[in-house]
Short mmCIF file of C-alpha atoms in Angstrom, two decimals:
data_model
loop_
_atom_site.label_atom_id
_atom_site.label_comp_id
_atom_site.label_asym_id
_atom_site.label_seq_id
_atom_site.Cartn_x
_atom_site.Cartn_y
_atom_site.Cartn_z
CA UNK O 1 165.37 102.51 122.74
CA UNK O 2 169.36 102.66 123.51
CA UNK O 3 169.01 99.71 125.90
CA UNK O 4 167.19 97.84 123.03
CA UNK O 5 169.68 98.50 120.08
CA UNK O 6 173.01 97.81 122.69
CA UNK O 7 171.04 94.20 123.82
CA UNK O 8 170.71 93.79 120.27
CA UNK O 9 174.23 94.94 119.12
CA UNK O 10 175.83 92.54 121.50
CA UNK O 11 173.78 89.73 120.55
CA UNK O 12 175.17 90.29 116.80
CA UNK O 13 178.81 90.83 118.05
CA UNK O 14 178.64 87.68 119.94
CA UNK O 15 178.09 85.58 116.45
CA UNK O 16 180.98 87.91 114.98
CA UNK O 17 181.01 88.96 111.60
CA UNK O 18 179.34 92.41 109.77
CA UNK O 19 175.61 93.21 110.29
CA UNK O 20 173.43 91.78 108.11
CA UNK O 21 169.67 90.57 108.00
CA UNK O 22 170.21 86.99 107.79
CA UNK O 23 172.58 87.33 110.58
CA UNK O 24 170.37 89.13 112.41
CA UNK O 25 167.54 86.52 111.96
CA UNK O 26 169.98 83.87 112.98
CA UNK O 27 170.96 85.38 115.88
CA UNK O 28 167.67 85.97 117.31
CA UNK O 29 166.80 82.49 116.51
CA UNK O 30 169.76 81.81 118.73
CA UNK O 31 169.51 83.66 121.31
CA UNK O 32 165.60 83.50 122.01
CA UNK O 33 165.39 80.12 120.76
CA UNK O 34 163.01 80.05 117.91
CA UNK O 35 160.66 82.17 116.59
CA UNK O 36 158.78 83.58 120.08
CA UNK O 37 156.06 86.65 119.42
CA UNK O 38 157.34 90.60 119.29
CA UNK O 39 155.55 91.24 122.26
CA UNK O 40 157.38 88.39 124.34
CA UNK O 41 160.67 89.62 122.95
CA UNK O 42 159.99 93.18 123.92
CA UNK O 43 158.77 92.47 127.48
CA UNK O 44 161.74 89.82 128.07
CA UNK O 45 163.99 92.84 127.16
CA UNK O 46 162.57 95.74 129.03
CA UNK O 47 161.81 93.88 132.14
CA UNK O 48 165.09 91.40 132.32
CA UNK O 49 164.34 87.34 133.49
CA UNK O 50 163.29 87.30 136.85
CA UNK O 51 160.99 91.06 136.68
CA UNK O 52 159.61 89.17 133.45
CA UNK O 53 158.68 86.00 135.14
CA UNK O 54 157.29 87.60 138.27
CA UNK O 55 154.86 89.48 135.50
CA UNK O 56 153.44 86.57 134.10
CA UNK O 57 153.22 85.15 137.86
CA UNK O 58 150.87 87.94 138.66
CA UNK O 59 148.91 87.49 135.12
CA UNK O 60 148.59 83.80 135.51
CA UNK O 61 147.19 84.23 139.51
CA UNK O 62 144.69 87.25 138.28
CA UNK O 63 143.55 84.90 135.68
CA UNK O 64 142.98 81.98 138.43
CA UNK O 65 141.37 84.41 140.64
CA UNK O 66 138.50 85.17 137.76
CA UNK O 67 137.71 81.36 136.94
CA UNK O 68 137.95 80.86 140.67
CA UNK O 69 134.81 83.52 141.13
CA UNK O 70 133.17 81.85 137.82
CA UNK O 71 133.14 78.41 139.54
CA UNK O 72 131.36 80.06 142.35
CA UNK O 73 134.36 80.26 145.40
CA UNK O 74 134.89 83.68 146.92
CA UNK O 75 137.43 84.72 148.91
CA UNK O 76 136.89 85.16 153.04
CA UNK O 77 138.09 88.79 153.62
CA UNK O 78 138.97 89.08 157.44
CA UNK O 79 137.04 91.48 159.13
CA UNK O 80 138.67 94.94 160.23
CA UNK O 81 136.02 95.59 162.62
CA UNK O 82 136.78 94.72 166.24
CA UNK O 83 134.35 95.23 168.96
CA UNK O 84 136.91 95.82 171.27
CA UNK O 85 139.69 97.75 169.44
CA UNK O 86 137.11 100.21 167.27
CA UNK O 87 134.35 99.63 169.49
CA UNK O 88 132.09 98.29 167.69
CA UNK O 89 128.65 98.55 167.44
CA UNK O 90 125.19 97.66 169.38
CA UNK O 91 122.45 95.51 167.29
CA UNK O 92 118.77 97.38 168.14
CA UNK O 93 116.53 95.17 167.22
CA UNK O 94 112.70 95.84 167.35
CA UNK O 95 110.43 92.38 167.57
CA UNK O 96 106.84 92.50 168.26
CA UNK O 97 105.27 89.05 169.44
CA UNK O 98 107.52 86.90 166.79
CA UNK O 99 110.15 85.14 169.15
CA UNK O 100 111.00 82.45 166.26
CA UNK O 101 111.91 85.08 164.31
CA UNK O 102 113.86 86.96 167.05
CA UNK O 103 115.70 83.64 167.86
CA UNK O 104 117.09 83.50 164.52
CA UNK O 105 118.08 87.33 164.46
CA UNK O 106 119.75 87.07 167.86
CA UNK O 107 122.14 84.07 167.02
CA UNK O 108 122.80 85.72 163.52
CA UNK O 109 124.13 89.14 164.72
CA UNK O 110 125.93 87.26 167.75
CA UNK O 111 128.05 85.85 165.23
CA UNK O 112 129.27 89.15 163.88
CA UNK O 113 132.27 90.22 164.78
CA UNK O 114 131.69 93.85 165.22
CA UNK O 115 128.58 93.51 167.61
CA UNK O 116 129.91 94.96 171.12
CA UNK O 117 125.88 94.33 172.19
CA UNK O 118 122.27 93.05 171.35
CA UNK O 119 119.54 94.94 172.67
CA UNK O 120 116.20 94.01 172.30
CA UNK O 121 112.98 96.55 172.24
CA UNK O 122 110.35 94.79 173.83
CA UNK O 123 106.72 96.51 174.10
CA UNK O 124 104.42 93.62 174.55
CA UNK O 125 101.99 93.66 177.57
CA UNK O 126 103.72 90.62 179.00
CA UNK O 127 107.48 90.35 179.54
CA UNK O 128 109.72 87.90 178.00
CA UNK O 129 109.61 84.81 179.64
CA UNK O 130 112.65 83.27 181.76
CA UNK O 131 112.77 80.15 178.97
CA UNK O 132 113.18 82.74 176.52
CA UNK O 133 115.68 85.06 177.99
CA UNK O 134 117.76 82.04 179.31
CA UNK O 135 117.68 80.50 175.88
CA UNK O 136 118.65 83.96 173.66
CA UNK O 137 121.89 84.47 176.43
CA UNK O 138 122.72 80.85 175.83
CA UNK O 139 122.20 81.67 171.76
CA UNK O 140 124.68 84.73 172.01
CA UNK O 141 127.40 83.04 173.83
CA UNK O 142 127.50 80.01 171.68
CA UNK O 143 127.44 81.80 168.42
CA UNK O 144 129.89 84.84 168.94
CA UNK O 145 132.90 84.11 167.52
CA UNK O 146 135.22 86.70 169.89
CA UNK O 147 136.84 86.35 172.89
CA UNK O 148 134.68 89.16 174.28
CA UNK O 149 131.08 88.19 174.20
CA UNK O 150 128.43 90.87 173.33
CA UNK O 151 126.43 91.98 175.82
CA UNK O 152 122.82 91.09 175.86
CA UNK O 153 119.72 92.34 177.57
CA UNK O 154 116.04 93.05 176.90
CA UNK O 155 114.87 97.10 176.98
CA UNK O 156 111.01 96.22 178.74
CA UNK O 157 108.51 99.12 177.69
CA UNK O 158 104.85 99.30 179.57
CA UNK O 159 103.20 100.18 176.32
CA UNK O 160 103.20 99.36 172.79
CA UNK O 161 104.63 102.14 171.19
CA UNK O 162 107.06 102.32 168.32
CA UNK O 163 108.37 105.48 169.50
CA UNK O 164 109.87 102.87 171.79
CA UNK O 165 112.56 101.66 169.28
CA UNK O 166 114.33 105.01 169.34
CA UNK O 167 114.46 105.41 173.69
CA UNK O 168 117.66 106.06 174.68
CA UNK O 169 119.63 103.07 176.47
CA UNK O 170 121.51 103.23 179.39
CA UNK O 171 124.88 101.55 179.81
CA UNK O 172 125.92 101.91 175.92
CA UNK O 173 129.67 101.15 175.31
CA UNK O 174 129.41 102.07 171.54
CA UNK O 175 128.56 104.91 169.72
CA UNK O 176 127.36 103.20 166.68
CA UNK O 177 123.74 102.07 166.96
CA UNK O 178 122.49 99.36 164.38
CA UNK O 179 118.70 99.57 164.30
CA UNK O 180 116.99 96.19 162.61
CA UNK O 181 113.44 94.50 162.61
CA UNK O 182 113.21 91.10 163.94
CA UNK O 183 112.80 89.88 160.05
CA UNK O 184 115.86 91.50 158.57
CA UNK O 185 118.90 89.78 157.97
CA UNK O 186 122.22 91.42 157.10
CA UNK O 187 125.18 88.65 156.57
CA UNK O 188 127.82 89.94 158.87
CA UNK O 189 130.94 90.87 156.08
CA UNK O 190 127.96 93.24 154.53
CA UNK O 191 127.07 94.33 157.97
CA UNK O 192 130.89 94.84 158.97
CA UNK O 193 131.38 97.19 155.72
CA UNK O 194 128.38 99.48 156.19
CA UNK O 195 130.16 100.19 159.95
CA UNK O 196 133.07 101.22 158.04
CA UNK O 197 131.16 103.33 156.09
CA UNK O 198 129.41 104.66 159.00
CA UNK O 199 132.64 105.60 160.61
CA UNK O 200 133.68 107.86 157.71
CA UNK O 201 130.22 109.65 158.39
CA UNK O 202 129.06 109.01 162.07
CA UNK O 203 126.78 112.06 162.41
CA UNK O 204 124.47 110.45 159.34
CA UNK O 205 122.10 107.65 158.54
CA UNK O 206 124.00 104.50 156.88
CA UNK O 207 121.55 101.55 156.09
CA UNK O 208 120.05 99.29 153.26
CA UNK O 209 116.56 100.83 152.51
CA UNK O 210 116.70 103.66 150.37
CA UNK O 211 113.47 105.43 149.88
CA UNK O 212 113.04 109.08 148.34
CA UNK O 213 110.73 112.18 148.78
CA UNK O 214 109.13 113.38 145.46
CA UNK O 215 108.45 117.47 145.11
CA UNK O 216 104.46 117.79 143.84
CA UNK O 217 102.90 120.61 143.52
CA UNK O 218 98.70 120.92 143.49
CA UNK O 219 96.78 123.38 141.72
CA UNK O 220 95.92 125.25 145.13
CA UNK O 221 99.65 126.77 145.22
CA UNK O 222 100.10 124.08 148.03
CA UNK O 223 103.25 122.28 148.01
CA UNK O 224 103.16 118.61 148.64
CA UNK O 225 105.29 115.47 148.55
CA UNK O 226 105.49 111.99 147.01
CA UNK O 227 106.67 108.75 148.76
CA UNK O 228 109.02 107.24 146.63
CA UNK O 229 109.42 103.50 147.28
CA UNK O 230 111.95 100.64 146.40
CA UNK O 231 111.13 100.71 142.55
CA UNK O 232 111.13 104.56 142.50
CA UNK O 233 114.83 104.36 143.90
CA UNK O 234 115.84 102.12 141.48
CA UNK O 235 114.50 103.60 138.27
CA UNK O 236 115.99 106.81 139.07
CA UNK O 237 119.11 105.99 141.21
CA UNK O 238 117.96 108.79 143.94
CA UNK O 239 116.95 108.38 147.62
CA UNK O 240 116.70 111.05 150.37
CA UNK O 241 116.18 108.38 153.29
CA UNK O 242 117.46 104.85 154.70
CA UNK O 243 114.66 103.40 156.76
CA UNK O 244 115.45 102.62 160.08
CA UNK O 245 114.81 98.42 159.82
CA UNK O 246 118.64 98.32 158.55
CA UNK O 247 120.27 101.29 159.24
CA UNK O 248 123.65 102.97 161.61
CA UNK O 249 123.24 106.08 163.22
CA UNK O 250 124.69 107.80 165.99
CA UNK O 251 122.94 106.97 169.85
CA UNK O 252 123.04 110.49 170.33
CA UNK O 253 119.84 110.21 168.35
CA UNK O 254 117.96 108.35 170.38
CA UNK O 255 117.76 111.21 173.10
CA UNK O 256 117.14 113.85 170.10
CA UNK O 257 114.71 111.96 168.99
CA UNK O 258 113.26 111.42 172.56
CA UNK O 259 113.47 114.31 174.26
CA UNK O 260 114.34 117.36 171.18
CA UNK O 261 111.66 116.11 168.35
CA UNK O 262 108.48 117.71 168.22
CA UNK O 263 106.15 115.90 170.92
CA UNK O 264 103.42 116.37 168.14
CA UNK O 265 105.58 114.08 165.60
CA UNK O 266 105.72 111.72 169.03
CA UNK O 267 101.73 111.55 169.59
CA UNK O 268 101.71 111.26 165.30
CA UNK O 269 103.73 108.12 165.41
CA UNK O 270 101.85 106.97 168.51
CA UNK O 271 98.35 107.49 167.11
CA UNK O 272 98.97 106.16 163.71
CA UNK O 273 101.18 103.37 164.82
CA UNK O 274 103.45 103.93 161.51
CA UNK O 275 106.22 106.23 160.57
CA UNK O 276 108.78 106.57 163.53
CA UNK O 277 111.53 105.12 160.48
CA UNK O 278 110.46 108.66 158.04
CA UNK O 279 110.33 110.67 161.49
CA UNK O 280 114.22 109.92 162.50
CA UNK O 281 115.31 110.46 158.90
CA UNK O 282 113.36 113.97 159.03
CA UNK O 283 115.23 114.25 162.63
CA UNK O 284 118.80 113.36 161.50
CA UNK O 285 118.60 115.21 158.05
CA UNK O 286 117.53 117.85 159.89
CA UNK O 287 120.73 118.09 162.50
CA UNK O 288 123.24 117.37 159.73
CA UNK O 289 121.74 118.98 156.49
CA UNK O 290 123.13 116.46 154.46
CA UNK O 291 122.05 113.12 152.98
CA UNK O 292 122.29 109.56 154.14
CA UNK O 293 124.36 106.69 152.49
CA UNK O 294 122.99 103.54 151.20
CA UNK O 295 125.44 100.74 151.21
CA UNK O 296 125.23 98.63 148.49
CA UNK O 297 124.60 94.86 149.59
CA UNK O 298 122.11 91.82 149.87
CA UNK O 299 119.92 91.77 152.74
CA UNK O 300 116.99 89.01 154.00
CA UNK O 301 113.76 89.24 154.75
CA UNK O 302 112.65 86.09 156.82
CA UNK O 303 109.43 87.25 158.06
CA UNK O 304 105.93 87.07 155.89
CA UNK O 305 104.09 89.57 157.33
CA UNK O 306 104.45 93.15 158.78
CA UNK O 307 103.38 96.90 158.52
CA UNK O 308 104.40 97.38 154.77
CA UNK O 309 102.30 94.63 153.78
CA UNK O 310 99.00 96.38 154.99
CA UNK O 311 96.65 97.69 151.99
CA UNK O 312 97.11 101.09 151.11
CA UNK O 313 100.72 101.52 153.03
CA UNK O 314 102.40 103.68 150.08
CA UNK O 315 99.19 106.01 150.81
CA UNK O 316 99.94 106.38 154.59
CA UNK O 317 103.58 107.05 154.17
CA UNK O 318 103.19 109.99 151.82
CA UNK O 319 100.06 111.35 154.35
CA UNK O 320 103.16 110.91 157.02
CA UNK O 321 105.69 112.64 155.27
CA UNK O 322 103.65 115.58 154.18
CA UNK O 323 102.21 115.63 157.82
CA UNK O 324 105.77 115.59 158.96
CA UNK O 325 106.96 118.40 157.04
CA UNK O 326 103.83 120.50 158.15
CA UNK O 327 104.86 120.02 161.60
CA UNK O 328 108.47 120.34 161.45
CA UNK O 329 107.56 123.42 159.23
CA UNK O 330 110.42 122.78 156.66
CA UNK O 331 111.68 119.97 154.33
CA UNK O 332 114.96 118.95 155.92
CA UNK O 333 115.70 115.89 153.20
CA UNK O 334 118.39 116.23 151.11
CA UNK O 335 118.62 113.60 148.10
CA UNK O 336 121.82 111.75 146.92
CA UNK O 337 122.79 109.26 143.86
CA UNK O 338 125.73 107.93 145.99
CA UNK O 339 125.77 104.29 146.89
CA UNK O 340 128.89 102.82 148.75
CA UNK O 341 130.03 99.57 147.79
CA UNK O 342 132.57 97.25 148.85
CA UNK O 343 135.61 97.43 145.86
CA UNK O 344 136.93 94.04 147.21
CA UNK O 345 133.80 92.46 145.61
CA UNK O 346 133.31 94.30 142.71
CA UNK O 347 134.75 93.68 139.19
CA UNK O 348 134.68 97.12 137.66
CA UNK O 349 134.55 99.88 140.12
#
C-alpha cells in the first residue's frame, strides 16, 4: 500500500502545486492516458511495465489455447516412454482365427513408442502360415517409429486353451506386460500414459476395462457375489477388477498363474472356456492385497463377436466368480473408487 501511495504522490508532485481532487484526476489522466479501468491501473502499478505485459501475454495464450480446443485442435505431447531408456513394455496379443484383426492390432501397437516387443499367443491347431508371419514382421518394421524396432514373435501352443494367454514367456526384456485381445485398440498416447501409471504401482494391474463384485447373501446364510459389468461400474464409480483384455501387469504373474495358482482353477478355465481374466484378477489381488487401477481413456473394439457377446454371458461370469472364490477359500478382491487420468487432457482436475 505504501508503494502505491508513493507512486501517486510522485505523480502529483510532478504537476506542481498542492493536492486537490481536481489535480489528482488531471494527473491520473496524464499518466495513464485517459480513464483506463481501475483494475488495469492497479495491476500496472503493482507489477510494473514489463511484468504487466508478460501477465497479459500469458492470459492471451491461455485464451488462444481454449479457443483452439473448441475448434478441434489438440496439442501433441511428446511421449515420456522410451523402450530403450525406461524398459518399455511387451504387448501380449491373444488371438483366435481372426487374422484380419490380428494384422490391424500388430500394425497399431508396433507404432507405439513404448512397445519393446510384440508376442502373439497362437492356440490354433495349425501354425501360422509363412505368409502371415512375413507380413506381420514387415508391418512391425514399417510401422515402428523408433530406432529400436520391436521384437516380434508367435508363441505357439498345441491345444486351444484360454490358460495359454498367461503362460510364461522366454527372453522377455521388459517387466511390464500389456495383455490385450486382438480386437482391442488402445491409442498410443493413452497406452503410454497407462504404462507410466503402472510404473508407479508395478505389482498391481492397471487397465481400461473395470468390473466389480457385489456382495449378496442368500436365505440359507451362504455368501454369494454378483458380477458387476460396465453399467454397474458406471453407475456407482466402484470397481475391483480390470480385465486382461486391455491391462498392464508384471511378468512375474505369468509364472504365478501357471505354476502357483491352484490347479483346480486351471481345470475350471479349460473346461468352461471362460473367465481366465477373472482368475488373473483374483491372483493379483491375492498377492498384493490391493485394488487394481482403472485408467481413464478411450479404447476401440474393432471386432464384431466374441465370448462376451454370447447369450447368458453375465450369468456365466457370476458363476465363475463364486466358484473361484470357493476354490480359493477366500475373497481377495479389493474395491476402490480411484481412477487415473491424464491431467494434460483435462479441463478440471
